[in-house]
PDB file of C-alpha atoms in Angstrom:
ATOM      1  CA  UNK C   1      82.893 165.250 104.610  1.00 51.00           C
ATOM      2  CA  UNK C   2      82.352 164.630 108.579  1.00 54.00           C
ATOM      3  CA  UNK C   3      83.014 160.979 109.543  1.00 46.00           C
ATOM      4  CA  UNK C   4      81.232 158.756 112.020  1.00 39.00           C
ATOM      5  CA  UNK C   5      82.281 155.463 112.707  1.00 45.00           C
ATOM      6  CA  UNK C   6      83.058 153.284 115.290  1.00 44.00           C
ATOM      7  CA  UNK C   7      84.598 149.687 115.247  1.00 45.00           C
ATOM      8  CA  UNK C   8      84.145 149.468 119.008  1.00 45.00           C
ATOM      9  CA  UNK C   9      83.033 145.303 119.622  1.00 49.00           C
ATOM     10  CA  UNK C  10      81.344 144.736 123.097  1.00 56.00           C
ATOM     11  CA  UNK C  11      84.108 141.895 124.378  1.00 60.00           C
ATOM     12  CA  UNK C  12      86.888 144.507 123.657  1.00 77.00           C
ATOM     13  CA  UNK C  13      88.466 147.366 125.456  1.00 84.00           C
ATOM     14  CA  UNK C  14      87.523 150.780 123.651  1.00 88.00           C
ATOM     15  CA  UNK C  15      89.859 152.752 121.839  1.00 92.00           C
ATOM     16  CA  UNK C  16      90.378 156.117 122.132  1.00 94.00           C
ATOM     17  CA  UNK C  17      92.268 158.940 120.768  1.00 96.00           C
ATOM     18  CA  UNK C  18      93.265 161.184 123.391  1.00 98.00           C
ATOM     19  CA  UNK C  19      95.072 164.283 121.928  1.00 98.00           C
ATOM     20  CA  UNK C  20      95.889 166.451 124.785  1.00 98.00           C
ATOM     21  CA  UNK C  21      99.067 168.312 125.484  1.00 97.00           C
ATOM     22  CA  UNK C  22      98.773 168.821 129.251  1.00 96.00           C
ATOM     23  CA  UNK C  23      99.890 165.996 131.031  1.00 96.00           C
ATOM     24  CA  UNK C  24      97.725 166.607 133.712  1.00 94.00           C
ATOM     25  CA  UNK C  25      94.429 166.225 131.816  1.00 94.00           C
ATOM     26  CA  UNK C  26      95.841 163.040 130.354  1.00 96.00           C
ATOM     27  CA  UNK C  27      95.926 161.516 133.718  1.00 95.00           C
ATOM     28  CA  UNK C  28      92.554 162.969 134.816  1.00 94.00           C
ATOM     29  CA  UNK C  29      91.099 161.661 131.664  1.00 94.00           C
ATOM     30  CA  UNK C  30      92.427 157.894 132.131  1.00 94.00           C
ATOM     31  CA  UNK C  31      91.370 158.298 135.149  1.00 92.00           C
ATOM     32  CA  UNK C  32      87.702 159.258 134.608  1.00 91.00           C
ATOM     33  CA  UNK C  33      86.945 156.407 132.789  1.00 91.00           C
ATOM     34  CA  UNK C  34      88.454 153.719 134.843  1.00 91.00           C
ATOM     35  CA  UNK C  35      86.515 155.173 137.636  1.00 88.00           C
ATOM     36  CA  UNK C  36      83.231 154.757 135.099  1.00 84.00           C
ATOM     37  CA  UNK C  37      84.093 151.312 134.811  1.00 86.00           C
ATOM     38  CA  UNK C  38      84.543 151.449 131.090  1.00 83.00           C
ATOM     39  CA  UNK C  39      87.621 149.649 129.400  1.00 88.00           C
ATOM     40  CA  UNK C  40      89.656 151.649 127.521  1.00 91.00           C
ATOM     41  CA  UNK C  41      93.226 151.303 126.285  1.00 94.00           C
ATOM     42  CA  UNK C  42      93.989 155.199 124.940  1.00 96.00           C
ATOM     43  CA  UNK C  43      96.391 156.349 121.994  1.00 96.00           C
ATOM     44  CA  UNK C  44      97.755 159.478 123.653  1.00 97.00           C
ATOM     45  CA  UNK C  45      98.985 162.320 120.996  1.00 97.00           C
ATOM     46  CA  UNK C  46     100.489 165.089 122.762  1.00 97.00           C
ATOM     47  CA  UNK C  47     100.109 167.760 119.646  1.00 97.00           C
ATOM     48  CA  UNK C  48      97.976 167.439 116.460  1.00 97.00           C
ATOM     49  CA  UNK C  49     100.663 166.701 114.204  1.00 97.00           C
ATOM     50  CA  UNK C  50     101.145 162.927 116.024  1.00 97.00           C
ATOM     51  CA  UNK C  51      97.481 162.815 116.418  1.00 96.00           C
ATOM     52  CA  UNK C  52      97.100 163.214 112.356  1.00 96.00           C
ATOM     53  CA  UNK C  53      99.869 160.677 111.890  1.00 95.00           C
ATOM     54  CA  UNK C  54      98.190 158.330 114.040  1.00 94.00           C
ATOM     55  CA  UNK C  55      95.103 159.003 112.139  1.00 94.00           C
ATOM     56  CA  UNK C  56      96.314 158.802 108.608  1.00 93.00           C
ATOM     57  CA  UNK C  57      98.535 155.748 109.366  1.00 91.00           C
ATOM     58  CA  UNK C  58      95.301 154.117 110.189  1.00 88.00           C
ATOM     59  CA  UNK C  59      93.516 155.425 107.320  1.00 86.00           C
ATOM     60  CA  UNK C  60      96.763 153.638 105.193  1.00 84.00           C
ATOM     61  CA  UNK C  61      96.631 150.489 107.183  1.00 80.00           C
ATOM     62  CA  UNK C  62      99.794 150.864 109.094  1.00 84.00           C
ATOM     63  CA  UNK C  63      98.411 150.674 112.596  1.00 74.00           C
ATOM     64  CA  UNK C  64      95.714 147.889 112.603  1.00 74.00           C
ATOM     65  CA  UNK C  65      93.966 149.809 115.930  1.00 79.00           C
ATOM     66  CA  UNK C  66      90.647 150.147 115.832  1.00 86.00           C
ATOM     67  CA  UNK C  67      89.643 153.272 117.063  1.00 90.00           C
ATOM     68  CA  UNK C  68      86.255 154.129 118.969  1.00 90.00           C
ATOM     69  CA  UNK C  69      86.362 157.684 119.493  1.00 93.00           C
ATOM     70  CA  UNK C  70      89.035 160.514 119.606  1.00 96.00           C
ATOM     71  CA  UNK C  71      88.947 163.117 122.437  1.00 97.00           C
ATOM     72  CA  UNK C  72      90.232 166.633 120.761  1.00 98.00           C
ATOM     73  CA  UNK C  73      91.614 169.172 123.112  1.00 98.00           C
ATOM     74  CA  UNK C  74      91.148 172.463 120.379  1.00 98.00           C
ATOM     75  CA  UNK C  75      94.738 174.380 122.327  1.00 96.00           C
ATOM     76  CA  UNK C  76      97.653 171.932 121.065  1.00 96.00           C
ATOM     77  CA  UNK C  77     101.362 172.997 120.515  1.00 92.00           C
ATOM     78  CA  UNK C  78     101.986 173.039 116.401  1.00 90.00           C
ATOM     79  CA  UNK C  79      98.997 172.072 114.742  1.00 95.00           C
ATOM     80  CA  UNK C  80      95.977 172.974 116.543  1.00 97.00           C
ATOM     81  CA  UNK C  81      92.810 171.288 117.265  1.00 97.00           C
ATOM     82  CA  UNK C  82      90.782 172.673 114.671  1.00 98.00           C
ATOM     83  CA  UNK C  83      93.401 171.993 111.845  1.00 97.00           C
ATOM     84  CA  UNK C  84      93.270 168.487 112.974  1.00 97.00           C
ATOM     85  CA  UNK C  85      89.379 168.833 112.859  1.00 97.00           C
ATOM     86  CA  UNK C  86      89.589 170.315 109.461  1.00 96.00           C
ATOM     87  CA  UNK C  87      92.131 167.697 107.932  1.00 95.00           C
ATOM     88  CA  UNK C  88      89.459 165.175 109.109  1.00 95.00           C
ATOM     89  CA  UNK C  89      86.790 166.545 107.413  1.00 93.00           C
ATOM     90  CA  UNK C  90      88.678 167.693 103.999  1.00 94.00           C
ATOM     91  CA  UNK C  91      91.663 165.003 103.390  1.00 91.00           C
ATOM     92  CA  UNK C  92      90.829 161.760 101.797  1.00 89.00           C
ATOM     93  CA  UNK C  93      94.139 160.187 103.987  1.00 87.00           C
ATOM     94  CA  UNK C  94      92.779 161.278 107.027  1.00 88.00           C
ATOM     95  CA  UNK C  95      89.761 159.881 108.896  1.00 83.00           C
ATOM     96  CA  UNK C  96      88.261 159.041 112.251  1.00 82.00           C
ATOM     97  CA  UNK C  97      85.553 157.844 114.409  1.00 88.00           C
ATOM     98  CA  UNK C  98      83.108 160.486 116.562  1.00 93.00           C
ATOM     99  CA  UNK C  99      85.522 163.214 117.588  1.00 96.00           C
ATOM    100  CA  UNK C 100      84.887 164.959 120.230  1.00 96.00           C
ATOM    101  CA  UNK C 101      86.439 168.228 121.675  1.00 97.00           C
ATOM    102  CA  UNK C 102      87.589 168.042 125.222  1.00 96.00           C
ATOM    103  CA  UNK C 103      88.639 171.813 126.031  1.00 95.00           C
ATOM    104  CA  UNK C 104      88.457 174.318 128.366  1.00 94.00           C
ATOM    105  CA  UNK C 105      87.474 176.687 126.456  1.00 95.00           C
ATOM    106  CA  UNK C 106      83.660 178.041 126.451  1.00 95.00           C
ATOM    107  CA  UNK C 107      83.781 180.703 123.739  1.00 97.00           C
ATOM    108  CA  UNK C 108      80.451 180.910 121.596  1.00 97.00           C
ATOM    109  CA  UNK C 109      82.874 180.584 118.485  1.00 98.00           C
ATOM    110  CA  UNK C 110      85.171 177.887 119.167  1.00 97.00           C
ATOM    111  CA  UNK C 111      81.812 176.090 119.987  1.00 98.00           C
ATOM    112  CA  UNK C 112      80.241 177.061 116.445  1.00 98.00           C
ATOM    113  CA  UNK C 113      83.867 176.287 114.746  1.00 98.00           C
ATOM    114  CA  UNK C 114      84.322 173.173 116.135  1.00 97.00           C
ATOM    115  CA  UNK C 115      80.891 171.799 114.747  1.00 97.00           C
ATOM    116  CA  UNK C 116      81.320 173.734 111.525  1.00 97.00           C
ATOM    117  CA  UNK C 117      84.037 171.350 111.188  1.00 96.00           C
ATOM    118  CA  UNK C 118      82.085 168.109 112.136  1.00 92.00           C
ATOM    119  CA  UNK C 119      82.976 167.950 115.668  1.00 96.00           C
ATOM    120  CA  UNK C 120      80.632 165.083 117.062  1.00 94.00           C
ATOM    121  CA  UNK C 121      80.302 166.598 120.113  1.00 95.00           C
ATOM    122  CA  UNK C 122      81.787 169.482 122.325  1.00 97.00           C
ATOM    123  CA  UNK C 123      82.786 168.858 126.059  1.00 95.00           C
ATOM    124  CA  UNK C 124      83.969 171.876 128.151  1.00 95.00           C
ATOM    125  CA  UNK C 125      87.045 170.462 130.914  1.00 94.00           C
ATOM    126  CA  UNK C 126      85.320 171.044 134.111  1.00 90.00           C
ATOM    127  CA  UNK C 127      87.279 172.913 136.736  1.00 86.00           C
ATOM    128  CA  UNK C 128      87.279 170.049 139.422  1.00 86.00           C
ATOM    129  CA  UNK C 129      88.783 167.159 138.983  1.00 79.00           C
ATOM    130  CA  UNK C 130      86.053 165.306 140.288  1.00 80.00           C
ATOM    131  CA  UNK C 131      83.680 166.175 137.814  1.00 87.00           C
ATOM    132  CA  UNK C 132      86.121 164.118 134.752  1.00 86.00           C
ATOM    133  CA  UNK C 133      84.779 161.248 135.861  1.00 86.00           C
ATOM    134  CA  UNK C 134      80.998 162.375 135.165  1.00 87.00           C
ATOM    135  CA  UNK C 135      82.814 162.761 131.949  1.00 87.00           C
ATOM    136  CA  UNK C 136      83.774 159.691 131.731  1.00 86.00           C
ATOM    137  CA  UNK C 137      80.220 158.097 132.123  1.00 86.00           C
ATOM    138  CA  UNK C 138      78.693 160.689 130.334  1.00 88.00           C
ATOM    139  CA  UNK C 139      80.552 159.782 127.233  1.00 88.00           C
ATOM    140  CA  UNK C 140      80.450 155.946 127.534  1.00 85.00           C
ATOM    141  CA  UNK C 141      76.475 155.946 128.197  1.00 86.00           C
ATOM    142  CA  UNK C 142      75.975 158.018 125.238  1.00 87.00           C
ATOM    143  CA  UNK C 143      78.433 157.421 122.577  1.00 82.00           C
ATOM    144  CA  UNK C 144      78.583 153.409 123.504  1.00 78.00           C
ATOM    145  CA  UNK C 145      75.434 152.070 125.002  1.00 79.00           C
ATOM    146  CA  UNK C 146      72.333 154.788 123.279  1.00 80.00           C
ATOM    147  CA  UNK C 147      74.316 156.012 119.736  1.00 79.00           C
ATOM    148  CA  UNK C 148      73.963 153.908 116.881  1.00 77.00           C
ATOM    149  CA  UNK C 149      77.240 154.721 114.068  1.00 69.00           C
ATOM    150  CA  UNK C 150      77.161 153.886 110.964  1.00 65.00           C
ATOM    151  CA  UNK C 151      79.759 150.832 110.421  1.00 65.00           C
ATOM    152  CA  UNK C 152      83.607 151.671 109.329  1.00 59.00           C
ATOM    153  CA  UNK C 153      83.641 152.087 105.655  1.00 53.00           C
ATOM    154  CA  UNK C 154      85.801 149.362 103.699  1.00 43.00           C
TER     155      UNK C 154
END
């Protein structure tokens, strides 16, 4: 089952998911979309095990966040991006809004895999830093201002 919600309200700072291991990206990331002008308080997850706690404590109730999107980096120390892409789409404890993979990889199959396993979208890191903040607007414009989500299940 792929799952696509968003709680996201207009007044309130999005929430996003960033799973990413190099610390480096993080801060390119963060920066990218202040320098879009979107608000966004991120959950950073430096591996996919903390990213699938954070996702099934949600699920369970334990962290009241409300998440808007989760940006997937697929090459993560222990579990991998696409296990945490495949415990989305197969455990009943885990869930999440539009995920999408943030990775600098551009190999046909991790491309095919990552939708195969109901990626929402797939981003390839671009190799100047500048460029993260076309990122930035790129995914605000589209996934909050033009996409319409079906709302959070109860």
């Amino acid at each position: 089952m792929c799952i696509s919600v968003t709680n996201h309200r207009e007044a309130e700072p999005i929430q996003i998911l960033l799973v990413e291991d190099n610390p480096g990206d993080v801060r390119l990331v963060e920066e990218a979309f202040r320098e879009a002008g979107v608000e966004t308080t991120f959950h950073t997850a430096h591996d996919g095990d903390t990213a699938l706690e954070f996702l099934r404590d949600q699920r369970a109730g334990v962290d009241a966040t409300e998440l808007s999107l989760v940006l997937l980096d697929l090459n993560l120390p222990r579990t991998s991006g696409f296990d945490v892409l495949e415990a989305i789409k197969t455990e009943p404890d885990v869930s999440a809004p539009p995920v999408l993979v943030l990775t600098s990889s551009e190999a046909t199959e991790d491309i095919a895999r990552s939708y195969e396993l109901c990626a929402n979208a797939y981003l390839t890191k671009p190799s100047d830093p500048d460029e993260f903040t076309e990122i930035g607007r790129a995914v605000e414009a589209f996934w909050f201002d033009e996409a319409t989500l079906p709302p959070a299940s109860a």
